[in-house]
Amino acid sequence: MSDSLSDALAALEAEVRAACAAARDDNELRQTAARYLGVSGTLTRLLKRIPELPGPERKPFGQRVNAAKVAAEACVAQAHARLRAEARERELARPAADVTLPGRRRKVGRRHPIQRVLEEVVDTFVGLGFDVAEGPEAELSVNNFDRLGFPADHPAMDMHDSFFVADLDAAARVLLRTHTSTVQVREMLSHPPPVRVVAPGAVYRRDDDVTHSPMFFQLEGLLVDEGVTLSQLRGVLEAFLGRLLGEGVKTRFRASYFPFVEPGAELDVGCLLCRGEDASCRVCKGTGWLEILGCGMVDPVVFSNVGYDPERYTGFAFGMGIDRLAMLRYRVPDIRLLYENDPRFLASV
Ligand code: PHE
């Protein structure tokens, strides 16, 4: 092999060494390796030319180029190891995480006061022997009104009170239930007497002002059997309120009208926020009393509508506003606080 060829190969080897040493990252190194060792790299092309040489020159030339190729591969491998070591150095030089720093405190939510009272109320009635029933919030108008004995032209059916979902013909009209009394109807239609259930849930009315929210919560109660009396209704409600609000709580029944009970009454609880001593109390409006539920003896018309024998069975029903109870239970001075979901308020009750 000529001296000039030998020099040229030595120069090429030096060039490869320098290029590998200069590569600053994997990408540059890959390009360098391709330039000399790739399919059309300088060394690859030289090897491919061996067959063109005169016979005696082939072997020494081949050996020399091969040696250059092996050296080039070693250079690439070495550069690769160098880059890895450099990356590791950089990684270690970065400021280390301080594992002794305190963690970030997570804000843990809690159950909403309305939900808490609802669960407490349900538990109390379960303790008194009631089962829990549920009904849909989108309800047939027939179950919300007609079967409960509402006269066809009752003002509560007015478009202003109800959210109608599908205003089809009268038999299929659907609305967002305006009270949980719909579950009375559903329970009696699907179970023979005796019945003893409470039914909690959301109800909707087209009312939105400082003391009304278009969605609020009620809990319905229904007890039907032979020989049920009004004094039993009083006893159950007073036992319940004593357990929920404390034995000393004051109650008062006032005669009232609901189409599905006869006689009907409303029950007021002595205001626990001002104890009747503040004429400017916003919760009881200075009256000392807060109206929390409607109740009464199930009207025989309702029994007939659901296929119960009104001669044989009597029963009582009640429907209470859970929001009002939550206000009393947690001494909340303004009903809107319950729906604004201000975390500062929710953390305080
Ligand atoms: N459903 C009535 C209302 O929402 C309350 C009620 C329930 C009254 C059961 C009597 C008996 O106002």
Tab-separated table of C-alpha atoms and ligand atoms in Angstrom:
chain	number	residue	atom	x	y	z
A	1	MET	CA	0.000	0.000	0.000
A	2	SER	CA	1.355	3.386	-0.950
A	3	ASP	CA	2.565	5.799	1.675
A	4	SER	CA	0.177	8.445	0.485
A	5	LEU	CA	-2.782	6.093	0.958
A	6	SER	CA	-1.546	5.144	4.379
A	7	ASP	CA	-1.209	8.811	5.324
A	8	ALA	CA	-4.679	9.528	4.023
A	9	LEU	CA	-6.154	6.782	6.196
A	10	ALA	CA	-4.247	8.016	9.232
A	11	ALA	CA	-5.663	11.498	8.569
A	12	LEU	CA	-9.145	10.049	8.240
A	13	GLU	CA	-8.757	8.281	11.587
A	14	ALA	CA	-7.656	11.525	13.210
A	15	GLU	CA	-10.652	13.272	11.643
A	16	VAL	CA	-13.046	10.649	13.078
A	17	ARG	CA	-11.460	10.972	16.520
A	18	ALA	CA	-11.780	14.737	16.461
A	19	ALA	CA	-15.383	14.638	15.224
A	20	CYS	CA	-16.385	12.150	17.939
A	21	ALA	CA	-14.673	14.225	20.606
A	22	ALA	CA	-16.478	17.335	19.363
A	23	ALA	CA	-19.986	15.794	19.406
A	24	ARG	CA	-21.995	17.638	22.057
A	25	ASP	CA	-25.043	15.377	22.169
A	26	ASP	CA	-26.423	12.071	20.917
A	27	ASN	CA	-27.773	13.643	17.792
A	28	GLU	CA	-24.442	15.094	16.698
A	29	LEU	CA	-22.732	11.808	17.490
A	30	ARG	CA	-25.252	9.908	15.399
A	31	GLN	CA	-24.563	12.212	12.446
A	32	THR	CA	-20.808	11.757	12.857
A	33	ALA	CA	-21.123	7.969	12.967
A	34	ALA	CA	-23.305	8.027	9.845
A	35	ARG	CA	-20.810	10.203	7.999
A	36	TYR	CA	-18.037	7.583	8.367
A	37	LEU	CA	-19.733	4.288	9.122
A	38	GLY	CA	-23.227	4.616	7.612
A	39	VAL	CA	-24.292	2.820	4.372
A	40	SER	CA	-22.733	5.592	2.280
A	41	GLY	CA	-20.162	6.669	4.904
A	42	THR	CA	-16.539	7.289	3.909
A	43	LEU	CA	-15.171	4.056	5.400
A	44	THR	CA	-18.014	1.951	4.052
A	45	ARG	CA	-17.416	3.323	0.584
A	46	LEU	CA	-13.699	2.525	0.807
A	47	LEU	CA	-14.443	-1.077	1.778
A	48	LYS	CA	-16.788	-1.421	-1.170
A	49	ARG	CA	-13.968	-0.481	-3.539
A	50	ILE	CA	-11.697	-3.421	-2.608
A	51	PRO	CA	-12.838	-5.553	-5.584
A	52	GLU	CA	-11.736	-2.797	-7.989
A	53	LEU	CA	-8.121	-3.053	-6.817
A	54	PRO	CA	-5.433	-5.238	-8.447
A	55	GLY	CA	-5.340	-8.642	-6.685
A	56	PRO	CA	-2.174	-8.224	-4.552
A	57	GLU	CA	-3.289	-4.872	-3.176
A	58	ARG	CA	-6.631	-6.057	-1.973
A	59	LYS	CA	-5.555	-7.750	1.237
A	60	PRO	CA	-3.303	-5.023	2.734
A	61	PHE	CA	-5.746	-2.315	1.734
A	62	GLY	CA	-8.694	-4.249	3.173
A	63	GLN	CA	-6.880	-4.842	6.450
A	64	ARG	CA	-5.916	-1.192	6.752
A	65	VAL	CA	-9.401	0.158	6.038
A	66	ASN	CA	-10.911	-2.412	8.366
A	67	ALA	CA	-8.548	-1.329	11.132
A	68	ALA	CA	-9.657	2.261	10.521
A	69	LYS	CA	-13.292	1.159	10.712
A	70	VAL	CA	-12.775	-0.690	14.026
A	71	ALA	CA	-10.969	2.366	15.409
A	72	ALA	CA	-13.841	4.611	14.263
A	73	GLU	CA	-16.406	2.347	15.960
A	74	ALA	CA	-14.382	2.460	19.169
A	75	CYS	CA	-14.300	6.258	18.961
A	76	VAL	CA	-18.077	6.411	18.576
A	77	ALA	CA	-18.610	4.033	21.518
A	78	GLN	CA	-16.249	6.068	23.649
A	79	ALA	CA	-17.979	9.342	22.741
A	80	HIS	CA	-21.299	7.743	23.549
A	81	ALA	CA	-20.057	6.769	27.013
A	82	ARG	CA	-18.686	10.286	27.486
A	83	LEU	CA	-22.041	11.878	26.626
A	84	ARG	CA	-23.853	9.576	29.053
A	85	ALA	CA	-21.422	10.445	31.836
A	86	GLU	CA	-21.822	14.160	31.095
A	87	ALA	CA	-25.608	13.908	31.241
A	88	ARG	CA	-25.345	12.124	34.562
A	89	GLU	CA	-23.006	14.865	35.869
A	90	ARG	CA	-25.491	17.546	34.867
A	91	GLU	CA	-28.281	15.618	36.542
A	92	LEU	CA	-26.322	15.349	39.799
A	93	ALA	CA	-25.295	19.009	39.668
A	94	ARG	CA	-28.937	20.146	39.696
A	95	PRO	CA	-30.092	21.419	43.098
A	96	ALA	CA	-31.400	18.368	44.920
A	97	ALA	CA	-35.007	18.153	46.136
A	98	ASP	CA	-35.210	18.915	49.817
A	99	VAL	CA	-36.982	15.867	51.127
A	100	THR	CA	-37.326	17.444	54.569
A	101	LEU	CA	-39.679	20.200	53.302
A	102	PRO	CA	-43.182	19.826	54.710
A	103	GLY	CA	-45.782	18.626	52.180
A	104	ARG	CA	-48.553	20.817	50.828
A	105	ARG	CA	-51.685	20.451	52.889
A	106	ARG	CA	-54.592	19.214	50.822
A	107	LYS	CA	-57.905	20.952	51.284
A	108	VAL	CA	-60.298	18.267	52.357
A	109	GLY	CA	-63.950	18.923	51.596
A	110	ARG	CA	-66.812	17.929	53.843
A	111	ARG	CA	-70.423	16.993	53.462
A	112	HIS	CA	-72.747	19.944	52.853
A	113	PRO	CA	-74.853	20.945	55.892
A	114	ILE	CA	-78.057	20.107	53.994
A	115	GLN	CA	-76.743	16.649	53.188
A	116	ARG	CA	-75.663	16.173	56.783
A	117	VAL	CA	-79.061	17.140	58.169
A	118	LEU	CA	-80.769	14.979	55.559
A	119	GLU	CA	-78.748	11.960	56.664
A	120	GLU	CA	-79.360	12.744	60.316
A	121	VAL	CA	-83.117	13.091	59.739
A	122	VAL	CA	-83.263	9.847	57.766
A	123	ASP	CA	-81.279	8.037	60.479
A	124	THR	CA	-83.656	9.326	63.137
A	125	PHE	CA	-86.703	8.020	61.278
A	126	VAL	CA	-84.995	4.725	60.532
A	127	GLY	CA	-84.466	4.533	64.301
A	128	LEU	CA	-88.225	5.019	64.731
A	129	GLY	CA	-88.896	2.071	62.388
A	130	PHE	CA	-89.413	3.783	59.021
A	131	ASP	CA	-88.068	2.463	55.711
A	132	VAL	CA	-86.497	4.754	53.122
A	133	ALA	CA	-88.161	5.225	49.731
A	134	GLU	CA	-87.196	7.241	46.691
A	135	GLY	CA	-88.899	8.667	43.643
A	136	PRO	CA	-87.791	10.431	40.470
A	137	GLU	CA	-87.303	14.198	40.346
A	138	ALA	CA	-88.858	14.352	36.860
A	139	GLU	CA	-92.357	13.148	37.626
A	140	LEU	CA	-95.725	12.682	35.998
A	141	SER	CA	-97.989	15.598	36.725
A	142	VAL	CA	-100.640	13.019	37.660
A	143	ASN	CA	-98.505	11.821	40.603
A	144	ASN	CA	-97.546	15.331	41.633
A	145	PHE	CA	-101.109	16.675	41.639
A	146	ASP	CA	-104.106	14.665	40.447
A	147	ARG	CA	-103.732	11.517	42.531
A	148	LEU	CA	-103.043	13.684	45.581
A	149	GLY	CA	-106.462	15.218	45.175
A	150	PHE	CA	-105.486	18.581	43.725
A	151	PRO	CA	-108.494	20.083	41.971
A	152	ALA	CA	-107.837	20.487	38.232
A	153	ASP	CA	-107.591	24.266	38.502
A	154	HIS	CA	-105.469	24.381	41.674
A	155	PRO	CA	-103.101	27.378	41.669
A	156	ALA	CA	-100.090	25.196	42.486
A	157	MET	CA	-100.396	23.643	39.023
A	158	ASP	CA	-100.004	27.049	37.449
A	159	MET	CA	-97.070	27.391	35.063
A	160	HIS	CA	-95.547	29.853	37.494
A	161	ASP	CA	-95.017	27.281	40.204
A	162	SER	CA	-93.957	24.242	38.226
A	163	PHE	CA	-91.120	23.529	35.850
A	164	PHE	CA	-92.775	21.547	33.086
A	165	VAL	CA	-90.446	19.180	31.270
A	166	ALA	CA	-92.813	17.849	28.650
A	167	ASP	CA	-96.160	19.546	28.319
A	168	LEU	CA	-97.886	16.734	26.512
A	169	ASP	CA	-101.508	15.806	26.906
A	170	ALA	CA	-102.700	15.772	30.506
A	171	ALA	CA	-102.057	12.043	31.088
A	172	ALA	CA	-98.389	12.195	30.068
A	173	ARG	CA	-97.433	15.663	31.320
A	174	VAL	CA	-94.027	15.638	33.056
A	175	LEU	CA	-92.647	18.209	35.493
A	176	LEU	CA	-89.929	18.559	38.089
A	177	ARG	CA	-91.738	17.452	41.226
A	178	THR	CA	-92.832	20.393	43.374
A	179	HIS	CA	-92.867	18.267	46.538
A	180	THR	CA	-91.894	14.792	47.740
A	181	SER	CA	-95.556	13.862	48.274
A	182	THR	CA	-95.259	12.149	44.865
A	183	VAL	CA	-93.479	9.325	46.682
A	184	GLN	CA	-96.586	8.756	48.838
A	185	VAL	CA	-98.469	7.986	45.636
A	186	ARG	CA	-95.716	5.750	44.248
A	187	GLU	CA	-95.360	3.802	47.493
A	188	MET	CA	-99.047	3.133	47.849
A	189	LEU	CA	-99.473	2.213	44.178
A	190	SER	CA	-96.652	-0.326	44.475
A	191	HIS	CA	-97.183	-1.729	48.008
A	192	PRO	CA	-100.234	-2.974	49.874
A	193	PRO	CA	-100.724	-1.529	53.389
A	194	PRO	CA	-99.235	-1.290	55.960
A	195	VAL	CA	-96.731	1.325	54.746
A	196	ARG	CA	-94.159	3.117	56.847
A	197	VAL	CA	-91.639	5.142	54.821
A	198	VAL	CA	-89.711	8.361	54.647
A	199	ALA	CA	-88.625	9.775	51.277
A	200	PRO	CA	-85.897	12.418	51.085
A	201	GLY	CA	-85.057	14.373	47.957
A	202	ALA	CA	-84.812	17.528	45.867
A	203	VAL	CA	-87.926	19.404	44.789
A	204	TYR	CA	-88.366	22.347	42.422
A	205	ARG	CA	-90.544	25.416	42.265
A	206	ARG	CA	-90.415	28.479	40.085
A	207	ASP	CA	-89.558	30.723	42.999
A	208	ASP	CA	-86.320	32.609	43.352
A	209	ASP	CA	-85.951	35.361	45.893
A	210	VAL	CA	-84.223	36.050	49.187
A	211	THR	CA	-86.067	33.330	51.074
A	212	HIS	CA	-86.770	30.865	48.239
A	213	SER	CA	-84.502	28.796	46.080
A	214	PRO	CA	-85.867	27.160	42.889
A	215	MET	CA	-84.484	23.849	44.131
A	216	PHE	CA	-84.697	22.776	47.734
A	217	PHE	CA	-84.936	19.611	49.796
A	218	GLN	CA	-87.819	17.887	51.501
A	219	LEU	CA	-88.360	14.742	53.445
A	220	GLU	CA	-91.728	13.079	53.121
A	221	GLY	CA	-93.161	10.693	55.684
A	222	LEU	CA	-96.085	8.300	55.271
A	223	LEU	CA	-97.551	5.808	57.691
A	224	VAL	CA	-100.662	3.828	56.772
A	225	ASP	CA	-102.248	1.010	58.722
A	226	GLU	CA	-105.462	0.147	60.504
A	227	GLY	CA	-106.260	2.490	63.386
A	228	VAL	CA	-103.606	5.179	62.829
A	229	THR	CA	-104.469	8.389	64.676
A	230	LEU	CA	-103.611	12.080	64.710
A	231	SER	CA	-102.113	11.802	68.189
A	232	GLN	CA	-99.664	9.226	66.815
A	233	LEU	CA	-98.636	11.750	64.162
A	234	ARG	CA	-97.955	14.305	66.876
A	235	GLY	CA	-96.064	11.771	68.946
A	236	VAL	CA	-93.829	10.734	66.040
A	237	LEU	CA	-93.053	14.318	65.002
A	238	GLU	CA	-92.320	15.466	68.540
A	239	ALA	CA	-90.090	12.458	69.214
A	240	PHE	CA	-88.272	13.174	65.972
A	241	LEU	CA	-87.759	16.891	66.673
A	242	GLY	CA	-86.630	16.184	70.225
A	243	ARG	CA	-83.969	13.828	68.895
A	244	LEU	CA	-82.814	16.169	66.156
A	245	LEU	CA	-82.909	19.531	67.919
A	246	GLY	CA	-82.797	18.630	71.617
A	247	GLU	CA	-85.529	17.640	74.066
A	248	GLY	CA	-86.354	21.197	75.118
A	249	VAL	CA	-87.395	22.292	71.610
A	250	LYS	CA	-90.753	24.107	71.445
A	251	THR	CA	-93.334	23.049	68.848
A	252	ARG	CA	-96.742	24.292	67.803
A	253	PHE	CA	-99.364	22.869	65.414
A	254	ARG	CA	-101.535	25.184	63.353
A	255	ALA	CA	-104.512	23.999	61.315
A	256	SER	CA	-103.771	24.329	57.603
A	257	TYR	CA	-104.903	23.081	54.218
A	258	PHE	CA	-103.278	20.623	51.838
A	259	PRO	CA	-105.471	18.843	49.268
A	260	PHE	CA	-104.195	15.380	50.262
A	261	VAL	CA	-104.721	15.494	54.049
A	262	GLU	CA	-107.746	15.979	56.253
A	263	PRO	CA	-107.357	17.432	58.792
A	264	GLY	CA	-104.150	19.224	57.818
A	265	ALA	CA	-101.694	21.170	59.914
A	266	GLU	CA	-98.427	23.006	59.811
A	267	LEU	CA	-95.853	22.523	62.485
A	268	ASP	CA	-93.709	25.384	63.740
A	269	VAL	CA	-90.565	25.086	65.818
A	270	GLY	CA	-89.489	27.732	68.305
A	271	CYS	CA	-86.703	29.795	66.693
A	272	LEU	CA	-83.386	28.498	67.964
A	273	LEU	CA	-81.471	31.465	66.623
A	274	CYS	CA	-83.175	34.191	68.679
A	275	ARG	CA	-85.239	32.002	71.051
A	276	GLY	CA	-88.121	34.353	70.390
A	277	GLU	CA	-86.281	37.229	71.986
A	278	ASP	CA	-85.257	39.274	68.948
A	279	ALA	CA	-87.996	41.201	67.156
A	280	SER	CA	-85.599	41.810	64.252
A	281	CYS	CA	-84.518	38.139	63.837
A	282	ARG	CA	-84.278	37.490	60.098
A	283	VAL	CA	-84.895	33.773	60.376
A	284	CYS	CA	-88.246	33.831	62.223
A	285	LYS	CA	-89.000	37.386	61.167
A	286	GLY	CA	-89.449	38.296	64.809
A	287	THR	CA	-92.306	35.842	65.368
A	288	GLY	CA	-90.266	33.420	67.467
A	289	TRP	CA	-91.465	30.510	65.269
A	290	LEU	CA	-90.196	28.826	62.152
A	291	GLU	CA	-92.543	26.855	59.906
A	292	ILE	CA	-90.830	23.599	59.048
A	293	LEU	CA	-93.404	21.100	57.883
A	294	GLY	CA	-96.882	20.331	56.640
A	295	CYS	CA	-98.727	17.274	57.873
A	296	GLY	CA	-102.099	15.653	58.420
A	297	MET	CA	-104.196	12.538	58.131
A	298	VAL	CA	-104.199	11.042	54.616
A	299	ASP	CA	-107.362	12.142	52.804
A	300	PRO	CA	-109.624	9.172	51.948
A	301	VAL	CA	-109.695	10.478	48.355
A	302	VAL	CA	-105.977	9.684	48.054
A	303	PHE	CA	-106.586	6.136	49.339
A	304	SER	CA	-109.257	5.653	46.697
A	305	ASN	CA	-106.921	7.018	43.985
A	306	VAL	CA	-104.209	4.467	44.820
A	307	GLY	CA	-106.536	1.517	45.420
A	308	TYR	CA	-106.445	1.403	49.251
A	309	ASP	CA	-109.704	0.781	51.131
A	310	PRO	CA	-110.525	4.120	52.843
A	311	GLU	CA	-112.984	2.374	55.166
A	312	ARG	CA	-110.338	0.081	56.537
A	313	TYR	CA	-107.141	2.152	56.586
A	314	THR	CA	-106.092	5.438	58.071
A	315	GLY	CA	-102.712	7.078	57.931
A	316	PHE	CA	-100.700	10.205	58.410
A	317	ALA	CA	-98.282	12.047	56.182
A	318	PHE	CA	-95.833	14.855	56.665
A	319	GLY	CA	-93.415	16.787	54.471
A	320	MET	CA	-90.616	18.840	55.954
A	321	GLY	CA	-88.230	21.413	54.560
A	322	ILE	CA	-84.705	20.149	55.114
A	323	ASP	CA	-83.221	23.597	54.445
A	324	ARG	CA	-85.183	25.053	57.345
A	325	LEU	CA	-84.089	22.238	59.605
A	326	ALA	CA	-80.461	22.772	58.575
A	327	MET	CA	-80.808	26.445	59.505
A	328	LEU	CA	-82.085	25.505	62.943
A	329	ARG	CA	-79.669	22.676	63.460
A	330	TYR	CA	-76.579	24.707	62.504
A	331	ARG	CA	-77.920	28.147	63.490
A	332	VAL	CA	-77.592	29.464	59.918
A	333	PRO	CA	-78.941	33.024	59.801
A	334	ASP	CA	-79.682	33.235	56.046
A	335	ILE	CA	-81.004	30.481	53.762
A	336	ARG	CA	-78.932	31.753	50.841
A	337	LEU	CA	-75.741	30.781	52.663
A	338	LEU	CA	-76.759	27.174	52.146
A	339	TYR	CA	-76.756	27.535	48.364
A	340	GLU	CA	-73.927	29.971	47.674
A	341	ASN	CA	-71.332	27.299	48.507
A	342	ASP	CA	-68.833	29.776	49.904
A	343	PRO	CA	-66.098	27.522	51.346
A	344	ARG	CA	-65.615	29.894	54.288
A	345	PHE	CA	-69.225	29.393	55.307
A	346	LEU	CA	-69.179	25.658	54.640
A	347	ALA	CA	-66.060	25.268	56.804
A	348	SER	CA	-67.763	27.123	59.654
A	349	VAL	CA	-70.851	24.951	60.107
B	1	PHE	N1	-96.223	18.442	50.223
B	1	PHE	C1	-96.506	19.545	51.094
B	1	PHE	C2	-95.689	20.763	50.666
B	1	PHE	O1	-94.752	20.616	49.950
B	1	PHE	C3	-96.187	19.216	52.531
B	1	PHE	C4	-97.053	18.139	53.105
B	1	PHE	C5	-96.673	16.818	53.037
B	1	PHE	C6	-98.228	18.447	53.736
B	1	PHE	C7	-97.450	15.823	53.597
B	1	PHE	C8	-99.010	17.494	54.316
B	1	PHE	C9	-98.618	16.172	54.236
B	1	PHE	O2	-95.972	21.881	51.042
